[in-house]
Each structure stands twice: as structure tokens, then as C-alpha cells.
Amino acid sequence: MRSTLRRFQQRWLQKRIPAQSRYDLHLRNVFVFPSRLGFGFLLTCAGIFILGTNYQNNLMLLLCQFLLAMFLLHLFITYRNFTTLSISIKSVQPVFVNEHALLTLQLQTRRNSPQFYGGLHVRLQDTKLASLNRRADLDKTVKLLLPAPRRGVFRLPRLTIASTYPLGLFRCWTHLDFNQTLTVYPTPIASALQLATMSGQDGDAVSDIPGNDDFDSLRTFKPGDPMNRVAWKQAAKGGELSTKTFTQTQLKSGWLSLDNYPGEPLETALSLLTFQVNKLSASQHEFGLKLNRISIEPGSGESHKHQCLQCLAGYQQSELLYAAD
């Protein structure tokens, strides 16, 4: 029953407040209702009215009418203040699992509108993101941190933005859908490169060539060898002069494949591939990605890197970061 009502509410919101990148608050996308304090205020007015009627006390009746007039005036003030705002959001950048995504809100007072007063409360479903103060936070960019505990490609649900200015008797709020998608990449796990060769290439995709990275072996000293490569410890023990040789890893174009990890859980395998995508991209090597029937042709650069990471993030995604709208 509860889920049915929630789906009905979301369908109604989609019609009343459709998704867009920027909102000017007005009558059709704003809701106003008495707060708990407001209902307590009304209950107090009812008590004063009953006492004034019972004792035929005109002063108490006058006080009741004055308080009710103030109550209705606060309804107008709360709504009028809230609808001076214009709200937009910047694109949400991808993050890795257990990092925090950055939501960048832009809150502005509309042109030819009175100045906004009071504070704002921002929520994402049941998660409170921020309480904003007028002087410190509004009319500028506001950065909100959103936890990302699972990998995947998620559509952000509606942001709830509310105000109780001036005395908290009424709560004025709106539910805004900025049509934003959050991509959460798997957590990188360090591993050795497993790069399969492309068709038409001979040998392994990973090979060692002379270089300066990793120690390889000792050979007999030859005149002209750099003195910083001489193995002085061996020479001090009475041995002949020897020269250290080093190698560095040379990568050919190849494929990263999920099939290279048949015994690993899916999430672990995706994390291992994520590390290798980052490592290959940092060294500007060309590579492709295969996830069963999904294939990304070999390439390099930042756009290719993010394409591969997004594919890893959304592969066999089975959970939602937040409950569906």
C-alpha cells in the first residue's frame, strides 16, 4: 500500500514539476502547510476562543481574532519569501565507491524580486544534506556532499528544499528533479597487468626491455659503463667489478577482459579491471575492454578512460543507490 501511494505521488510530481535544469519557484511547484508549531499555535487560538466564549470576554475574543489574522499573514509571508528563489544545479562528476559525490547548487534571488530572508533545508529523500543560512550561503554556489556506497549509474531522486521563515508557523517546500545522473566507479584494487594481445600481434602484450625501472641482473663490467651502475658491494667483498642492469615494462596494444578473472567474485574482478584502466590511461597506452558480450574498442585518452570506467560501473548493476522515485 505504501509503495503504491509513493508511485502515485511520483507520477503526480512528474506531471506537476517536470524535470529540468533550472527552476524559478512559483505557485505550481511550491507547497505550503502548517508546521507542528503552527498546529500548536492554532490549538492555542482555539483554547483562547473557547475561554472567551465561555466567559463572554471580548478582549480574549479580540486576541483570538488578532492571532488568527497574524497566522494567515504568516502564510502569505512564508510563500512570498520562498518564491523569490531561482535554483539550478551543475553536472555531478563521477566518483569511486565510498567517496562523496559533489552536488553544486546555485541559489539566486530572481531579478525584480524582494530579497530572500531566513534559511533553507536541503534533503535527498531521507538524507539531510545541508542547512543553509541566508547571509553565508545564498546568492552563490553551494557545495553539498552525497555519499556513494555502491557502484553503478544512478538517476538522482528529487531534492527537497524547504523554508520555515519567519516564525516557523508554516513550512514551505518543493521537490525538484534536476535530471542528473551519478556514476559511481568500482574501487580500484592494485593488481598485475593482464593485457591480452590484439589479433594480428605476436607475443605477449607485456614485455621487458632495457630501461631504468626494475633491477634485472649483474653482468661483467665493461669500460664506459656508468659508475652509478657498478655493484660496489660485490666489489668490496673481493669480487670482480660488475654492472647492474635494469629493465622497464613495455606494453603493446591489447585487451582487458573479465575472462582473465574466472575465480574472482564479480565486484573484485571489476575493481581489478578499474585499477588497470587507470594505470594504462595514466601511461597513455592503448587498450580495449571486454565484459562478456560488451566490448569497447582499443583507444587511449581521458574520454576512453571514462567510457571504460562507466562500463565497469554499470555492468550487471542490480541495486539502486536510492529508492526509486
Tab-separated table of C-alpha atoms in Angstrom:
chain	number	residue	atom	x	y	z
A	1	MET	CA	0.000	0.000	0.000
A	2	ARG	CA	2.788	2.393	0.936
A	3	SER	CA	4.735	1.696	-2.264
A	4	THR	CA	1.568	2.194	-4.327
A	5	LEU	CA	0.969	5.593	-2.749
A	6	ARG	CA	4.611	6.520	-3.327
A	7	ARG	CA	4.414	5.603	-7.018
A	8	PHE	CA	1.212	7.630	-7.362
A	9	GLN	CA	2.910	10.595	-5.673
A	10	GLN	CA	5.911	10.398	-8.005
A	11	ARG	CA	3.726	10.194	-11.114
A	12	TRP	CA	1.795	13.236	-9.897
A	13	LEU	CA	5.048	15.129	-9.226
A	14	GLN	CA	6.353	14.289	-12.696
A	15	LYS	CA	3.312	15.997	-14.194
A	16	ARG	CA	3.231	18.951	-11.816
A	17	ILE	CA	7.011	19.560	-11.534
A	18	PRO	CA	8.682	18.018	-14.623
A	19	ALA	CA	12.449	17.530	-14.697
A	20	GLN	CA	14.551	20.488	-15.845
A	21	SER	CA	17.965	22.016	-15.170
A	22	ARG	CA	16.719	25.267	-13.591
A	23	TYR	CA	13.651	26.189	-11.530
A	24	ASP	CA	12.034	29.511	-10.743
A	25	LEU	CA	9.856	28.830	-7.698
A	26	HIS	CA	6.200	29.780	-8.146
A	27	LEU	CA	2.659	28.664	-7.330
A	28	ARG	CA	2.744	25.412	-9.343
A	29	ASN	CA	5.946	23.964	-7.877
A	30	VAL	CA	5.709	25.103	-4.237
A	31	PHE	CA	3.743	23.602	-1.328
A	32	VAL	CA	2.783	25.295	1.964
A	33	PHE	CA	1.400	23.646	5.094
A	34	PRO	CA	1.345	24.474	8.823
A	35	SER	CA	4.263	23.078	10.795
A	36	ARG	CA	3.967	21.375	14.194
A	37	LEU	CA	4.491	24.764	15.779
A	38	GLY	CA	1.746	26.123	13.525
A	39	PHE	CA	-0.733	23.471	14.648
A	40	GLY	CA	0.201	24.219	18.254
A	41	PHE	CA	-0.471	27.891	17.551
A	42	LEU	CA	-3.920	27.031	16.130
A	43	LEU	CA	-4.681	24.871	19.156
A	44	THR	CA	-3.791	27.791	21.421
A	45	CYS	CA	-6.102	30.073	19.431
A	46	ALA	CA	-8.894	27.509	19.784
A	47	GLY	CA	-8.368	27.422	23.563
A	48	ILE	CA	-8.484	31.239	23.786
A	49	PHE	CA	-11.669	31.281	21.678
A	50	ILE	CA	-13.379	28.708	23.932
A	51	LEU	CA	-12.407	30.612	27.081
A	52	GLY	CA	-13.525	33.935	25.591
A	53	THR	CA	-16.878	32.480	24.522
A	54	ASN	CA	-17.462	30.694	27.822
A	55	TYR	CA	-16.740	33.781	29.942
A	56	GLN	CA	-18.108	36.251	27.372
A	57	ASN	CA	-14.774	38.072	27.436
A	58	ASN	CA	-14.491	40.342	24.413
A	59	LEU	CA	-10.783	41.002	24.973
A	60	MET	CA	-9.999	37.299	24.708
A	61	LEU	CA	-12.105	37.017	21.547
A	62	LEU	CA	-10.314	40.036	20.104
A	63	LEU	CA	-6.950	38.467	20.959
A	64	CYS	CA	-8.011	35.229	19.240
A	65	GLN	CA	-9.021	37.087	16.082
A	66	PHE	CA	-5.754	39.047	16.095
A	67	LEU	CA	-3.683	35.856	16.428
A	68	LEU	CA	-5.603	34.180	13.586
A	69	ALA	CA	-5.034	37.231	11.391
A	70	MET	CA	-1.301	37.039	12.156
A	71	PHE	CA	-1.376	33.313	11.345
A	72	LEU	CA	-2.883	33.939	7.900
A	73	LEU	CA	-0.458	36.798	7.287
A	74	HIS	CA	2.463	34.457	8.007
A	75	LEU	CA	1.102	32.052	5.381
A	76	PHE	CA	1.453	34.763	2.739
A	77	ILE	CA	4.874	35.932	4.011
A	78	THR	CA	6.302	32.383	4.027
A	79	TYR	CA	5.116	31.694	0.480
A	80	ARG	CA	6.133	35.102	-0.887
A	81	ASN	CA	9.630	34.839	0.581
A	82	PHE	CA	10.232	31.304	-0.734
A	83	THR	CA	9.110	32.068	-4.287
A	84	THR	CA	11.766	34.759	-4.777
A	85	LEU	CA	14.346	31.993	-5.363
A	86	SER	CA	15.771	30.583	-8.576
A	87	ILE	CA	17.565	27.223	-8.191
A	88	SER	CA	19.862	25.347	-10.572
A	89	ILE	CA	22.448	22.575	-10.300
A	90	LYS	CA	25.696	21.782	-12.117
A	91	SER	CA	26.528	18.368	-13.560
A	92	VAL	CA	27.542	15.756	-10.976
A	93	GLN	CA	31.064	14.421	-11.570
A	94	PRO	CA	31.750	10.642	-11.356
A	95	VAL	CA	33.327	9.262	-8.175
A	96	PHE	CA	34.652	5.941	-6.896
A	97	VAL	CA	32.857	3.758	-4.347
A	98	ASN	CA	32.933	5.135	-0.761
A	99	GLU	CA	33.825	8.617	-1.965
A	100	HIS	CA	31.416	11.561	-1.792
A	101	ALA	CA	29.838	12.991	-4.912
A	102	LEU	CA	29.762	16.774	-5.112
A	103	LEU	CA	26.393	18.414	-5.793
A	104	THR	CA	26.820	22.062	-6.743
A	105	LEU	CA	23.678	24.140	-6.200
A	106	GLN	CA	23.242	27.704	-7.394
A	107	LEU	CA	20.690	29.644	-5.316
A	108	GLN	CA	19.792	33.114	-6.510
A	109	THR	CA	17.154	35.744	-5.844
A	110	ARG	CA	15.264	36.401	-9.064
A	111	ARG	CA	15.562	39.764	-10.756
A	112	ASN	CA	12.946	42.330	-9.682
A	113	SER	CA	12.045	40.158	-6.662
A	114	PRO	CA	12.341	41.075	-2.971
A	115	GLN	CA	15.376	39.835	-1.089
A	116	PHE	CA	15.143	36.313	0.356
A	117	TYR	CA	15.258	36.038	4.164
A	118	GLY	CA	15.722	33.151	6.543
A	119	GLY	CA	17.401	29.793	5.904
A	120	LEU	CA	16.896	26.721	3.753
A	121	HIS	CA	16.979	22.992	4.488
A	122	VAL	CA	18.087	20.621	1.711
A	123	ARG	CA	17.291	16.889	1.781
A	124	LEU	CA	17.713	13.997	-0.643
A	125	GLN	CA	14.939	11.596	0.357
A	126	ASP	CA	15.788	10.673	3.980
A	127	THR	CA	19.322	12.113	3.865
A	128	LYS	CA	19.793	15.649	5.180
A	129	LEU	CA	22.424	17.327	3.027
A	130	ALA	CA	22.630	20.851	4.422
A	131	SER	CA	21.040	23.708	6.326
A	132	LEU	CA	21.832	26.964	4.548
A	133	ASN	CA	21.995	30.391	6.138
A	134	ARG	CA	20.871	33.358	4.054
A	135	ARG	CA	23.853	35.624	4.683
A	136	ALA	CA	26.526	32.948	4.432
A	137	ASP	CA	25.291	30.636	1.696
A	138	LEU	CA	22.743	32.143	-0.658
A	139	ASP	CA	23.352	34.072	-3.878
A	140	LYS	CA	26.418	31.944	-4.532
A	141	THR	CA	27.454	28.368	-5.316
A	142	VAL	CA	26.657	25.881	-2.548
A	143	LYS	CA	28.512	22.555	-2.480
A	144	LEU	CA	26.777	19.514	-0.988
A	145	LEU	CA	28.379	16.105	-0.351
A	146	LEU	CA	26.432	12.985	-1.296
A	147	PRO	CA	27.644	9.540	-0.077
A	148	ALA	CA	28.198	6.878	-2.755
A	149	PRO	CA	28.465	3.453	-1.064
A	150	ARG	CA	27.819	1.285	-4.170
A	151	ARG	CA	28.955	1.231	-7.778
A	152	GLY	CA	26.539	1.906	-10.607
A	153	VAL	CA	24.937	4.535	-12.798
A	154	PHE	CA	22.117	6.154	-10.822
A	155	ARG	CA	19.489	8.754	-11.547
A	156	LEU	CA	19.368	11.182	-8.641
A	157	PRO	CA	15.957	11.439	-6.973
A	158	ARG	CA	14.255	14.736	-6.267
A	159	LEU	CA	15.872	17.265	-3.963
A	160	THR	CA	13.570	18.579	-1.240
A	161	ILE	CA	14.244	22.237	-0.398
A	162	ALA	CA	12.266	23.841	2.437
A	163	SER	CA	11.980	27.049	4.468
A	164	THR	CA	10.075	27.958	7.657
A	165	TYR	CA	10.665	31.728	7.602
A	166	PRO	CA	9.741	33.890	9.513
A	167	LEU	CA	8.476	32.261	12.750
A	168	GLY	CA	8.221	28.592	11.810
A	169	LEU	CA	4.407	28.537	11.762
A	170	PHE	CA	4.376	27.329	8.145
A	171	ARG	CA	6.675	25.056	6.185
A	172	CYS	CA	7.131	25.959	2.524
A	173	TRP	CA	8.871	23.344	0.354
A	174	THR	CA	9.403	21.980	-3.132
A	175	HIS	CA	10.563	18.692	-4.715
A	176	LEU	CA	12.909	19.377	-7.646
A	177	ASP	CA	14.141	16.883	-10.241
A	178	PHE	CA	17.247	18.253	-11.971
A	179	ASN	CA	17.510	15.239	-14.309
A	180	GLN	CA	21.018	14.402	-13.079
A	181	THR	CA	22.859	11.071	-13.270
A	182	LEU	CA	25.528	9.977	-10.776
A	183	THR	CA	28.162	7.471	-11.917
A	184	VAL	CA	29.997	5.550	-9.172
A	185	TYR	CA	33.073	3.652	-10.382
A	186	PRO	CA	34.268	0.434	-8.648
A	187	THR	CA	37.002	0.825	-6.044
A	188	PRO	CA	40.430	0.222	-7.696
A	189	ILE	CA	42.341	-2.796	-6.343
A	190	ALA	CA	46.043	-2.962	-7.219
A	191	SER	CA	46.982	-5.916	-9.418
A	192	ALA	CA	49.450	-7.031	-12.082
A	193	LEU	CA	48.516	-6.108	-15.630
A	194	GLN	CA	46.747	-8.832	-17.579
A	195	LEU	CA	46.577	-7.417	-21.074
A	196	ALA	CA	45.700	-9.853	-23.854
A	197	THR	CA	47.248	-9.193	-27.263
A	198	MET	CA	45.147	-7.884	-30.100
A	199	SER	CA	44.528	-10.129	-33.073
A	200	GLY	CA	47.388	-9.962	-35.552
A	201	GLN	CA	50.072	-9.306	-32.897
A	202	ASP	CA	52.738	-11.830	-31.900
A	203	GLY	CA	53.961	-12.500	-28.385
A	204	ASP	CA	52.709	-11.131	-25.090
A	205	ALA	CA	51.078	-7.743	-24.620
A	206	VAL	CA	53.527	-7.105	-21.752
A	207	SER	CA	57.295	-7.428	-22.341
A	208	ASP	CA	60.513	-6.248	-20.692
A	209	ILE	CA	63.102	-4.073	-22.471
A	210	PRO	CA	66.300	-2.392	-21.181
A	211	GLY	CA	65.440	0.636	-19.120
A	212	ASN	CA	65.707	2.289	-15.703
A	213	ASP	CA	62.745	0.948	-13.720
A	214	ASP	CA	63.378	-2.548	-12.280
A	215	PHE	CA	66.629	-4.355	-11.351
A	216	ASP	CA	67.251	-7.321	-13.661
A	217	SER	CA	70.717	-8.876	-13.224
A	218	LEU	CA	74.502	-8.359	-12.942
A	219	ARG	CA	76.977	-8.571	-15.820
A	220	THR	CA	80.724	-8.153	-16.120
A	221	PHE	CA	81.893	-4.533	-16.013
A	222	LYS	CA	82.857	-3.007	-19.353
A	223	PRO	CA	84.844	0.198	-19.854
A	224	GLY	CA	82.436	3.071	-20.376
A	225	ASP	CA	79.685	1.714	-18.096
A	226	PRO	CA	78.166	4.427	-15.829
A	227	MET	CA	79.834	4.395	-12.418
A	228	ASN	CA	76.479	4.666	-10.633
A	229	ARG	CA	75.561	1.260	-12.104
A	230	VAL	CA	78.609	-0.511	-10.644
A	231	ALA	CA	77.826	-3.088	-7.924
A	232	TRP	CA	80.226	-1.692	-5.325
A	233	LYS	CA	79.081	-4.028	-2.538
A	234	GLN	CA	80.141	-7.096	-4.543
A	235	ALA	CA	83.431	-5.404	-5.454
A	236	ALA	CA	84.130	-4.622	-1.774
A	237	LYS	CA	83.833	-8.320	-0.930
A	238	GLY	CA	86.733	-9.070	-3.240
A	239	GLY	CA	84.779	-9.941	-6.333
A	240	GLU	CA	85.279	-8.587	-9.812
A	241	LEU	CA	83.622	-5.393	-10.930
A	242	SER	CA	80.048	-5.955	-12.058
A	243	THR	CA	77.437	-3.680	-13.614
A	244	LYS	CA	73.747	-3.677	-12.655
A	245	THR	CA	71.249	-3.981	-15.494
A	246	PHE	CA	67.672	-2.713	-15.322
A	247	THR	CA	64.532	-3.274	-17.377
A	248	GLN	CA	61.254	-1.476	-17.893
A	249	THR	CA	57.888	-2.833	-18.908
A	250	GLN	CA	56.810	-2.240	-22.474
A	251	LEU	CA	53.119	-2.591	-23.305
A	252	LYS	CA	51.604	-3.289	-26.669
A	253	SER	CA	48.011	-2.527	-27.572
A	254	GLY	CA	45.751	-5.164	-26.058
A	255	TRP	CA	42.532	-6.038	-24.251
A	256	LEU	CA	41.475	-6.003	-20.623
A	257	SER	CA	38.948	-8.782	-20.153
A	258	LEU	CA	36.684	-10.029	-17.370
A	259	ASP	CA	37.531	-13.561	-18.525
A	260	ASN	CA	41.008	-13.131	-17.001
A	261	TYR	CA	39.475	-13.492	-13.505
A	262	PRO	CA	37.313	-16.646	-13.637
A	263	GLY	CA	37.706	-17.438	-9.939
A	264	GLU	CA	37.122	-13.937	-8.570
A	265	PRO	CA	33.779	-12.517	-7.365
A	266	LEU	CA	32.287	-10.077	-9.849
A	267	GLU	CA	32.858	-6.969	-7.696
A	268	THR	CA	36.501	-7.911	-7.062
A	269	ALA	CA	37.129	-8.552	-10.757
A	270	LEU	CA	35.611	-5.193	-11.691
A	271	SER	CA	37.795	-3.456	-9.086
A	272	LEU	CA	40.914	-5.144	-10.504
A	273	LEU	CA	39.965	-4.006	-14.002
A	274	THR	CA	39.331	-0.478	-12.713
A	275	PHE	CA	42.884	-0.275	-11.375
A	276	GLN	CA	44.292	-1.477	-14.690
A	277	VAL	CA	42.199	1.016	-16.681
A	278	ASN	CA	43.571	3.843	-14.512
A	279	LYS	CA	47.150	2.590	-14.791
A	280	LEU	CA	47.076	2.143	-18.568
A	281	SER	CA	45.384	5.506	-19.073
A	282	ALA	CA	47.977	7.268	-16.898
A	283	SER	CA	50.773	5.884	-19.109
A	284	GLN	CA	48.872	6.737	-22.335
A	285	HIS	CA	48.778	3.119	-23.552
A	286	GLU	CA	46.157	1.952	-25.999
A	287	PHE	CA	43.807	-0.764	-24.736
A	288	GLY	CA	40.309	-2.148	-25.167
A	289	LEU	CA	37.816	-3.618	-22.687
A	290	LYS	CA	35.725	-6.789	-22.892
A	291	LEU	CA	32.968	-7.638	-20.412
A	292	ASN	CA	31.368	-10.790	-21.827
A	293	ARG	CA	29.249	-9.502	-24.742
A	294	ILE	CA	30.155	-5.857	-24.106
A	295	SER	CA	33.210	-4.654	-25.995
A	296	ILE	CA	34.927	-1.251	-26.164
A	297	GLU	CA	37.425	-0.898	-28.998
A	298	PRO	CA	41.061	-0.100	-28.107
A	299	GLY	CA	41.851	3.553	-27.592
A	300	SER	CA	43.511	5.983	-25.210
A	301	GLY	CA	42.937	9.347	-23.560
A	302	GLU	CA	40.589	10.683	-20.895
A	303	SER	CA	37.363	10.125	-22.835
A	304	HIS	CA	38.291	6.483	-23.494
A	305	LYS	CA	39.202	6.043	-19.825
A	306	HIS	CA	35.852	7.372	-18.598
A	307	GLN	CA	33.976	5.303	-21.180
A	308	CYS	CA	35.634	2.141	-19.833
A	309	LEU	CA	35.078	3.139	-16.195
A	310	GLN	CA	31.407	3.901	-16.855
A	311	CYS	CA	31.026	0.499	-18.486
A	312	LEU	CA	32.569	-1.136	-15.395
A	313	ALA	CA	30.306	0.918	-13.110
A	314	GLY	CA	27.087	-0.115	-14.838
A	315	TYR	CA	27.957	-3.747	-15.591
A	316	GLN	CA	25.194	-6.068	-14.286
A	317	GLN	CA	24.004	-3.347	-11.939
A	318	SER	CA	21.346	-4.800	-9.651
A	319	GLU	CA	20.911	-2.223	-6.875
A	320	LEU	CA	19.761	1.369	-6.650
A	321	LEU	CA	21.759	3.894	-4.656
A	322	TYR	CA	18.471	5.445	-3.513
A	323	ALA	CA	14.926	4.187	-3.596
A	324	ALA	CA	13.341	4.672	-6.985
A	325	ASP	CA	11.327	7.801	-7.473
